[in-house]
PDB file of N, CA, C and O in Angstrom:
ATOM      1  N   UNK A   1      14.732  30.570   3.497  1.00 56.00           N
ATOM      2  CA  UNK A   1      14.838  31.635   3.947  1.00 56.00           C
ATOM      3  C   UNK A   1      13.146  32.523   4.086  1.00 56.00           C
ATOM      4  O   UNK A   1      12.711  32.245   3.241  1.00 56.00           O
ATOM      5  N   UNK A   2      12.770  32.608   5.293  1.00 70.00           N
ATOM      6  CA  UNK A   2      11.221  33.265   5.490  1.00 70.00           C
ATOM      7  C   UNK A   2      11.204  34.459   5.306  1.00 70.00           C
ATOM      8  O   UNK A   2      12.100  35.223   5.858  1.00 70.00           O
ATOM      9  N   UNK A   3      10.181  35.098   4.562  1.00 86.00           N
ATOM     10  CA  UNK A   3       9.724  36.497   4.700  1.00 86.00           C
ATOM     11  C   UNK A   3       9.410  37.285   5.652  1.00 86.00           C
ATOM     12  O   UNK A   3       8.637  36.766   6.613  1.00 86.00           O
ATOM     13  N   UNK A   4       9.882  38.575   6.135  1.00 93.00           N
ATOM     14  CA  UNK A   4       9.651  39.207   7.417  1.00 93.00           C
ATOM     15  C   UNK A   4       8.246  39.641   7.050  1.00 93.00           C
ATOM     16  O   UNK A   4       7.686  40.596   6.121  1.00 93.00           O
ATOM     17  N   UNK A   5       6.969  39.465   8.049  1.00 95.00           N
ATOM     18  CA  UNK A   5       5.450  39.853   7.518  1.00 95.00           C
ATOM     19  C   UNK A   5       5.552  41.021   7.783  1.00 95.00           C
ATOM     20  O   UNK A   5       6.236  41.867   8.904  1.00 95.00           O
ATOM     21  N   UNK A   6       4.736  41.854   7.037  1.00 97.00           N
ATOM     22  CA  UNK A   6       4.075  43.082   7.515  1.00 97.00           C
ATOM     23  C   UNK A   6       2.782  42.976   7.834  1.00 97.00           C
ATOM     24  O   UNK A   6       1.576  42.370   7.354  1.00 97.00           O
ATOM     25  N   UNK A   7       2.604  43.251   8.778  1.00 97.00           N
ATOM     26  CA  UNK A   7       1.193  43.151   9.948  1.00 97.00           C
ATOM     27  C   UNK A   7       0.201  44.097   9.471  1.00 97.00           C
ATOM     28  O   UNK A   7      -0.721  43.622   9.927  1.00 97.00           O
ATOM     29  N   UNK A   8       0.355  44.943   8.643  1.00 97.00           N
ATOM     30  CA  UNK A   8      -0.687  45.878   7.816  1.00 97.00           C
ATOM     31  C   UNK A   8      -0.949  44.998   6.663  1.00 97.00           C
ATOM     32  O   UNK A   8      -2.106  45.771   6.100  1.00 97.00           O
ATOM     33  N   UNK A   9      -0.428  44.205   6.117  1.00 98.00           N
ATOM     34  CA  UNK A   9      -1.122  43.562   4.990  1.00 98.00           C
ATOM     35  C   UNK A   9      -1.286  42.393   5.351  1.00 98.00           C
ATOM     36  O   UNK A   9      -0.677  41.158   4.829  1.00 98.00           O
ATOM     37  N   UNK A  10      -2.694  41.606   5.269  1.00 97.00           N
ATOM     38  CA  UNK A  10      -3.237  40.281   5.675  1.00 97.00           C
ATOM     39  C   UNK A  10      -3.260  39.691   4.138  1.00 97.00           C
ATOM     40  O   UNK A  10      -3.562  40.402   3.357  1.00 97.00           O
ATOM     41  N   UNK A  11      -2.811  38.521   4.173  1.00 97.00           N
ATOM     42  CA  UNK A  11      -2.577  37.643   2.632  1.00 97.00           C
ATOM     43  C   UNK A  11      -2.876  36.079   3.025  1.00 97.00           C
ATOM     44  O   UNK A  11      -2.158  35.768   4.040  1.00 97.00           O
ATOM     45  N   UNK A  12      -3.612  35.584   1.987  1.00 95.00           N
ATOM     46  CA  UNK A  12      -3.751  34.127   2.032  1.00 95.00           C
ATOM     47  C   UNK A  12      -3.353  33.246   0.974  1.00 95.00           C
ATOM     48  O   UNK A  12      -3.512  31.993   0.491  1.00 95.00           O
ATOM     49  N   UNK A  13      -2.770  34.272   0.280  1.00 96.00           N
ATOM     50  CA  UNK A  13      -2.000  33.295  -1.166  1.00 96.00           C
ATOM     51  C   UNK A  13      -0.653  32.774  -1.185  1.00 96.00           C
ATOM     52  O   UNK A  13       0.009  33.351  -0.945  1.00 96.00           O
ATOM     53  N   UNK A  14      -0.453  31.498  -0.573  1.00 95.00           N
ATOM     54  CA  UNK A  14       0.295  30.767  -0.106  1.00 95.00           C
ATOM     55  C   UNK A  14       1.683  30.541  -1.548  1.00 95.00           C
ATOM     56  O   UNK A  14       2.530  30.361  -1.635  1.00 95.00           O
ATOM     57  N   UNK A  15       0.931  30.904  -2.771  1.00 96.00           N
ATOM     58  CA  UNK A  15       1.703  30.458  -4.076  1.00 96.00           C
ATOM     59  C   UNK A  15       2.562  32.128  -4.378  1.00 96.00           C
ATOM     60  O   UNK A  15       3.200  31.628  -5.164  1.00 96.00           O
ATOM     61  N   UNK A  16       2.517  32.556  -3.525  1.00 97.00           N
ATOM     62  CA  UNK A  16       2.884  34.085  -4.058  1.00 97.00           C
ATOM     63  C   UNK A  16       3.991  34.028  -3.273  1.00 97.00           C
ATOM     64  O   UNK A  16       4.394  33.816  -2.232  1.00 97.00           O
ATOM     65  N   UNK A  17       5.335  34.457  -3.660  1.00 96.00           N
ATOM     66  CA  UNK A  17       6.915  34.483  -3.425  1.00 96.00           C
ATOM     67  C   UNK A  17       6.732  35.767  -2.272  1.00 96.00           C
ATOM     68  O   UNK A  17       7.795  35.547  -1.360  1.00 96.00           O
ATOM     69  N   UNK A  18       6.109  36.499  -2.202  1.00 97.00           N
ATOM     70  CA  UNK A  18       5.569  37.705  -0.806  1.00 97.00           C
ATOM     71  C   UNK A  18       5.253  37.260   0.454  1.00 97.00           C
ATOM     72  O   UNK A  18       5.094  37.676   1.223  1.00 97.00           O
ATOM     73  N   UNK A  19       4.444  35.911   0.361  1.00 97.00           N
ATOM     74  CA  UNK A  19       3.727  35.460   1.293  1.00 97.00           C
ATOM     75  C   UNK A  19       4.652  35.215   2.464  1.00 97.00           C
ATOM     76  O   UNK A  19       5.532  34.531   2.270  1.00 97.00           O
ATOM     77  N   UNK A  20       4.239  35.249   3.557  1.00 95.00           N
ATOM     78  CA  UNK A  20       5.105  34.617   4.601  1.00 95.00           C
ATOM     79  C   UNK A  20       4.473  33.345   5.118  1.00 95.00           C
ATOM     80  O   UNK A  20       3.309  33.225   5.490  1.00 95.00           O
ATOM     81  N   UNK A  21       5.237  32.063   4.888  1.00 87.00           N
ATOM     82  CA  UNK A  21       4.796  31.217   4.802  1.00 87.00           C
ATOM     83  C   UNK A  21       4.484  30.407   6.015  1.00 87.00           C
ATOM     84  O   UNK A  21       3.362  29.743   6.380  1.00 87.00           O
ATOM     85  N   UNK A  22       4.739  30.903   7.399  1.00 87.00           N
ATOM     86  CA  UNK A  22       4.070  30.345   8.331  1.00 87.00           C
ATOM     87  C   UNK A  22       2.982  31.188   8.972  1.00 87.00           C
ATOM     88  O   UNK A  22       2.030  30.883   9.854  1.00 87.00           O
ATOM     89  N   UNK A  23       2.555  32.307   8.220  1.00 94.00           N
ATOM     90  CA  UNK A  23       1.438  33.217   8.494  1.00 94.00           C
ATOM     91  C   UNK A  23       0.860  33.531   7.600  1.00 94.00           C
ATOM     92  O   UNK A  23       1.583  33.736   6.590  1.00 94.00           O
ATOM     93  N   UNK A  24      -0.565  34.422   7.718  1.00 96.00           N
ATOM     94  CA  UNK A  24      -0.903  34.892   6.401  1.00 96.00           C
ATOM     95  C   UNK A  24      -0.901  36.094   6.512  1.00 96.00           C
ATOM     96  O   UNK A  24      -1.831  37.168   7.006  1.00 96.00           O
ATOM     97  N   UNK A  25       0.555  36.638   5.838  1.00 97.00           N
ATOM     98  CA  UNK A  25       0.628  37.922   5.761  1.00 97.00           C
ATOM     99  C   UNK A  25       1.369  38.376   4.725  1.00 97.00           C
ATOM    100  O   UNK A  25       2.187  37.208   4.190  1.00 97.00           O
ATOM    101  N   UNK A  26       1.898  39.147   3.834  1.00 97.00           N
ATOM    102  CA  UNK A  26       2.638  39.780   2.777  1.00 97.00           C
ATOM    103  C   UNK A  26       3.941  40.490   3.499  1.00 97.00           C
ATOM    104  O   UNK A  26       3.813  40.760   4.604  1.00 97.00           O
ATOM    105  N   UNK A  27       5.021  39.980   2.838  1.00 97.00           N
ATOM    106  CA  UNK A  27       6.237  40.663   3.149  1.00 97.00           C
ATOM    107  C   UNK A  27       6.752  42.016   2.470  1.00 97.00           C
ATOM    108  O   UNK A  27       7.421  42.920   3.025  1.00 97.00           O
ATOM    109  N   UNK A  28       5.905  42.444   1.926  1.00 97.00           N
ATOM    110  CA  UNK A  28       6.031  43.605   1.052  1.00 97.00           C
ATOM    111  C   UNK A  28       5.879  44.857   1.800  1.00 97.00           C
ATOM    112  O   UNK A  28       4.874  45.186   2.947  1.00 97.00           O
ATOM    113  N   UNK A  29       6.231  45.688   1.457  1.00 97.00           N
ATOM    114  CA  UNK A  29       5.906  47.313   2.277  1.00 97.00           C
ATOM    115  C   UNK A  29       4.948  48.070   1.957  1.00 97.00           C
ATOM    116  O   UNK A  29       4.031  48.263   2.437  1.00 97.00           O
ATOM    117  N   UNK A  30       4.719  47.755   0.544  1.00 97.00           N
ATOM    118  CA  UNK A  30       3.325  48.218   0.013  1.00 97.00           C
ATOM    119  C   UNK A  30       2.988  47.056  -1.053  1.00 97.00           C
ATOM    120  O   UNK A  30       3.947  46.600  -1.845  1.00 97.00           O
ATOM    121  N   UNK A  31       1.694  47.173  -1.803  1.00 98.00           N
ATOM    122  CA  UNK A  31       1.293  46.555  -2.908  1.00 98.00           C
ATOM    123  C   UNK A  31       0.397  47.420  -3.715  1.00 98.00           C
ATOM    124  O   UNK A  31       0.361  48.389  -3.086  1.00 98.00           O
ATOM    125  N   UNK A  32       0.535  46.672  -4.757  1.00 97.00           N
ATOM    126  CA  UNK A  32      -0.537  47.625  -5.729  1.00 97.00           C
ATOM    127  C   UNK A  32      -1.769  46.856  -5.914  1.00 97.00           C
ATOM    128  O   UNK A  32      -1.856  45.195  -6.420  1.00 97.00           O
ATOM    129  N   UNK A  33      -2.722  47.262  -5.758  1.00 96.00           N
ATOM    130  CA  UNK A  33      -4.245  46.784  -6.053  1.00 96.00           C
ATOM    131  C   UNK A  33      -4.951  47.229  -7.515  1.00 96.00           C
ATOM    132  O   UNK A  33      -4.677  48.381  -7.835  1.00 96.00           O
ATOM    133  N   UNK A  34      -5.387  46.271  -7.994  1.00 97.00           N
ATOM    134  CA  UNK A  34      -5.775  46.938  -9.326  1.00 97.00           C
ATOM    135  C   UNK A  34      -7.226  45.970  -9.986  1.00 97.00           C
ATOM    136  O   UNK A  34      -7.632  45.087  -9.117  1.00 97.00           O
ATOM    137  N   UNK A  35      -7.598  46.123 -10.838  1.00 94.00           N
ATOM    138  CA  UNK A  35      -9.055  45.842 -11.578  1.00 94.00           C
ATOM    139  C   UNK A  35      -8.721  45.207 -12.708  1.00 94.00           C
ATOM    140  O   UNK A  35      -8.489  45.649 -13.839  1.00 94.00           O
ATOM    141  N   UNK A  36      -9.587  44.228 -13.268  1.00 89.00           N
ATOM    142  CA  UNK A  36      -9.710  43.988 -14.612  1.00 89.00           C
ATOM    143  C   UNK A  36     -11.156  44.125 -15.076  1.00 89.00           C
ATOM    144  O   UNK A  36     -11.223  43.681 -16.447  1.00 89.00           O
ATOM    145  N   UNK A  37     -11.771  45.221 -14.409  1.00 91.00           N
ATOM    146  CA  UNK A  37     -12.974  45.277 -14.820  1.00 91.00           C
ATOM    147  C   UNK A  37     -13.109  46.907 -14.921  1.00 91.00           C
ATOM    148  O   UNK A  37     -12.279  47.475 -14.166  1.00 91.00           O
ATOM    149  N   UNK A  38     -13.872  47.729 -15.628  1.00 91.00           N
ATOM    150  CA  UNK A  38     -13.648  49.074 -15.924  1.00 91.00           C
ATOM    151  C   UNK A  38     -14.421  49.571 -14.279  1.00 91.00           C
ATOM    152  O   UNK A  38     -14.332  50.544 -13.957  1.00 91.00           O
ATOM    153  N   UNK A  39     -15.575  48.850 -13.942  1.00 92.00           N
ATOM    154  CA  UNK A  39     -16.504  49.207 -12.840  1.00 92.00           C
ATOM    155  C   UNK A  39     -16.484  47.883 -11.855  1.00 92.00           C
ATOM    156  O   UNK A  39     -17.770  47.554 -11.841  1.00 92.00           O
ATOM    157  N   UNK A  40     -15.478  47.867 -11.265  1.00 93.00           N
ATOM    158  CA  UNK A  40     -15.867  46.674 -10.268  1.00 93.00           C
ATOM    159  C   UNK A  40     -16.785  46.325  -9.400  1.00 93.00           C
ATOM    160  O   UNK A  40     -17.042  47.532  -8.852  1.00 93.00           O
ATOM    161  N   UNK A  41     -17.609  45.575  -9.054  1.00 94.00           N
ATOM    162  CA  UNK A  41     -18.967  45.244  -8.279  1.00 94.00           C
ATOM    163  C   UNK A  41     -18.559  44.389  -7.249  1.00 94.00           C
ATOM    164  O   UNK A  41     -19.494  44.168  -6.531  1.00 94.00           O
ATOM    165  N   UNK A  42     -17.908  43.343  -7.331  1.00 94.00           N
ATOM    166  CA  UNK A  42     -17.457  42.266  -6.554  1.00 94.00           C
ATOM    167  C   UNK A  42     -16.139  42.066  -6.225  1.00 94.00           C
ATOM    168  O   UNK A  42     -15.210  42.637  -6.780  1.00 94.00           O
ATOM    169  N   UNK A  43     -15.622  41.323  -5.262  1.00 92.00           N
ATOM    170  CA  UNK A  43     -14.188  41.133  -4.673  1.00 92.00           C
ATOM    171  C   UNK A  43     -13.581  40.353  -5.867  1.00 92.00           C
ATOM    172  O   UNK A  43     -12.336  40.638  -5.995  1.00 92.00           O
ATOM    173  N   UNK A  44     -14.108  39.717  -6.475  1.00 93.00           N
ATOM    174  CA  UNK A  44     -13.317  38.865  -7.789  1.00 93.00           C
ATOM    175  C   UNK A  44     -12.946  39.343  -8.926  1.00 93.00           C
ATOM    176  O   UNK A  44     -11.774  39.286  -9.522  1.00 93.00           O
ATOM    177  N   UNK A  45     -13.257  40.835  -8.854  1.00 94.00           N
ATOM    178  CA  UNK A  45     -13.422  41.847  -9.695  1.00 94.00           C
ATOM    179  C   UNK A  45     -11.766  42.488  -9.288  1.00 94.00           C
ATOM    180  O   UNK A  45     -10.884  43.303 -10.325  1.00 94.00           O
ATOM    181  N   UNK A  46     -11.283  42.175  -8.450  1.00 95.00           N
ATOM    182  CA  UNK A  46      -9.908  42.876  -7.732  1.00 95.00           C
ATOM    183  C   UNK A  46      -8.826  42.384  -7.619  1.00 95.00           C
ATOM    184  O   UNK A  46      -9.030  40.939  -7.182  1.00 95.00           O
ATOM    185  N   UNK A  47      -7.838  42.635  -7.989  1.00 96.00           N
ATOM    186  CA  UNK A  47      -6.824  41.814  -7.989  1.00 96.00           C
ATOM    187  C   UNK A  47      -5.063  42.481  -7.233  1.00 96.00           C
ATOM    188  O   UNK A  47      -5.311  43.496  -7.350  1.00 96.00           O
ATOM    189  N   UNK A  48      -4.390  41.874  -7.090  1.00 97.00           N
ATOM    190  CA  UNK A  48      -3.091  42.238  -6.442  1.00 97.00           C
ATOM    191  C   UNK A  48      -2.244  41.975  -7.301  1.00 97.00           C
ATOM    192  O   UNK A  48      -1.738  40.927  -7.761  1.00 97.00           O
ATOM    193  N   UNK A  49      -1.583  43.152  -7.814  1.00 97.00           N
ATOM    194  CA  UNK A  49      -0.874  43.498  -8.874  1.00 97.00           C
ATOM    195  C   UNK A  49       0.639  42.986  -8.646  1.00 97.00           C
ATOM    196  O   UNK A  49       1.337  43.458  -9.370  1.00 97.00           O
ATOM    197  N   UNK A  50       0.850  43.091  -7.217  1.00 98.00           N
ATOM    198  CA  UNK A  50       2.169  42.697  -6.749  1.00 98.00           C
ATOM    199  C   UNK A  50       2.362  41.485  -6.709  1.00 98.00           C
ATOM    200  O   UNK A  50       3.605  40.968  -6.434  1.00 98.00           O
ATOM    201  N   UNK A  51       1.443  40.365  -6.990  1.00 97.00           N
ATOM    202  CA  UNK A  51       1.729  38.718  -6.851  1.00 97.00           C
ATOM    203  C   UNK A  51       2.463  38.799  -7.939  1.00 97.00           C
ATOM    204  O   UNK A  51       2.779  38.898  -9.180  1.00 97.00           O
ATOM    205  N   UNK A  52       3.622  37.843  -7.224  1.00 97.00           N
ATOM    206  CA  UNK A  52       4.868  37.137  -8.389  1.00 97.00           C
ATOM    207  C   UNK A  52       4.769  35.294  -7.786  1.00 97.00           C
ATOM    208  O   UNK A  52       4.797  34.935  -6.585  1.00 97.00           O
ATOM    209  N   UNK A  53       4.537  34.638  -8.730  1.00 97.00           N
ATOM    210  CA  UNK A  53       4.558  33.126  -8.550  1.00 97.00           C
ATOM    211  C   UNK A  53       5.809  32.699  -7.865  1.00 97.00           C
ATOM    212  O   UNK A  53       6.637  33.008  -8.171  1.00 97.00           O
ATOM    213  N   UNK A  54       5.891  31.604  -6.457  1.00 94.00           N
ATOM    214  CA  UNK A  54       6.892  31.221  -6.079  1.00 94.00           C
ATOM    215  C   UNK A  54       7.601  30.358  -6.913  1.00 94.00           C
ATOM    216  O   UNK A  54       6.687  29.941  -7.934  1.00 94.00           O
ATOM    217  N   UNK A  55       9.122  30.433  -6.812  1.00 87.00           N
ATOM    218  CA  UNK A  55       9.707  29.110  -7.582  1.00 87.00           C
ATOM    219  C   UNK A  55       9.012  27.821  -7.266  1.00 87.00           C
ATOM    220  O   UNK A  55       9.315  27.501  -6.457  1.00 87.00           O
TER     221      UNK A  55
END
């Protein structure tokens, strides 16, 4: 079954269960964005905390 894309959330992480397989979008209504750094200064410091690994 394919997830319904949310055109407001672009995503290229195909290994996430919320990714829309045929297009680079997320299927969630909203996502949680966080960081593992106290004061992030680079893209690599920011994480999608809504990520769930596909089965």
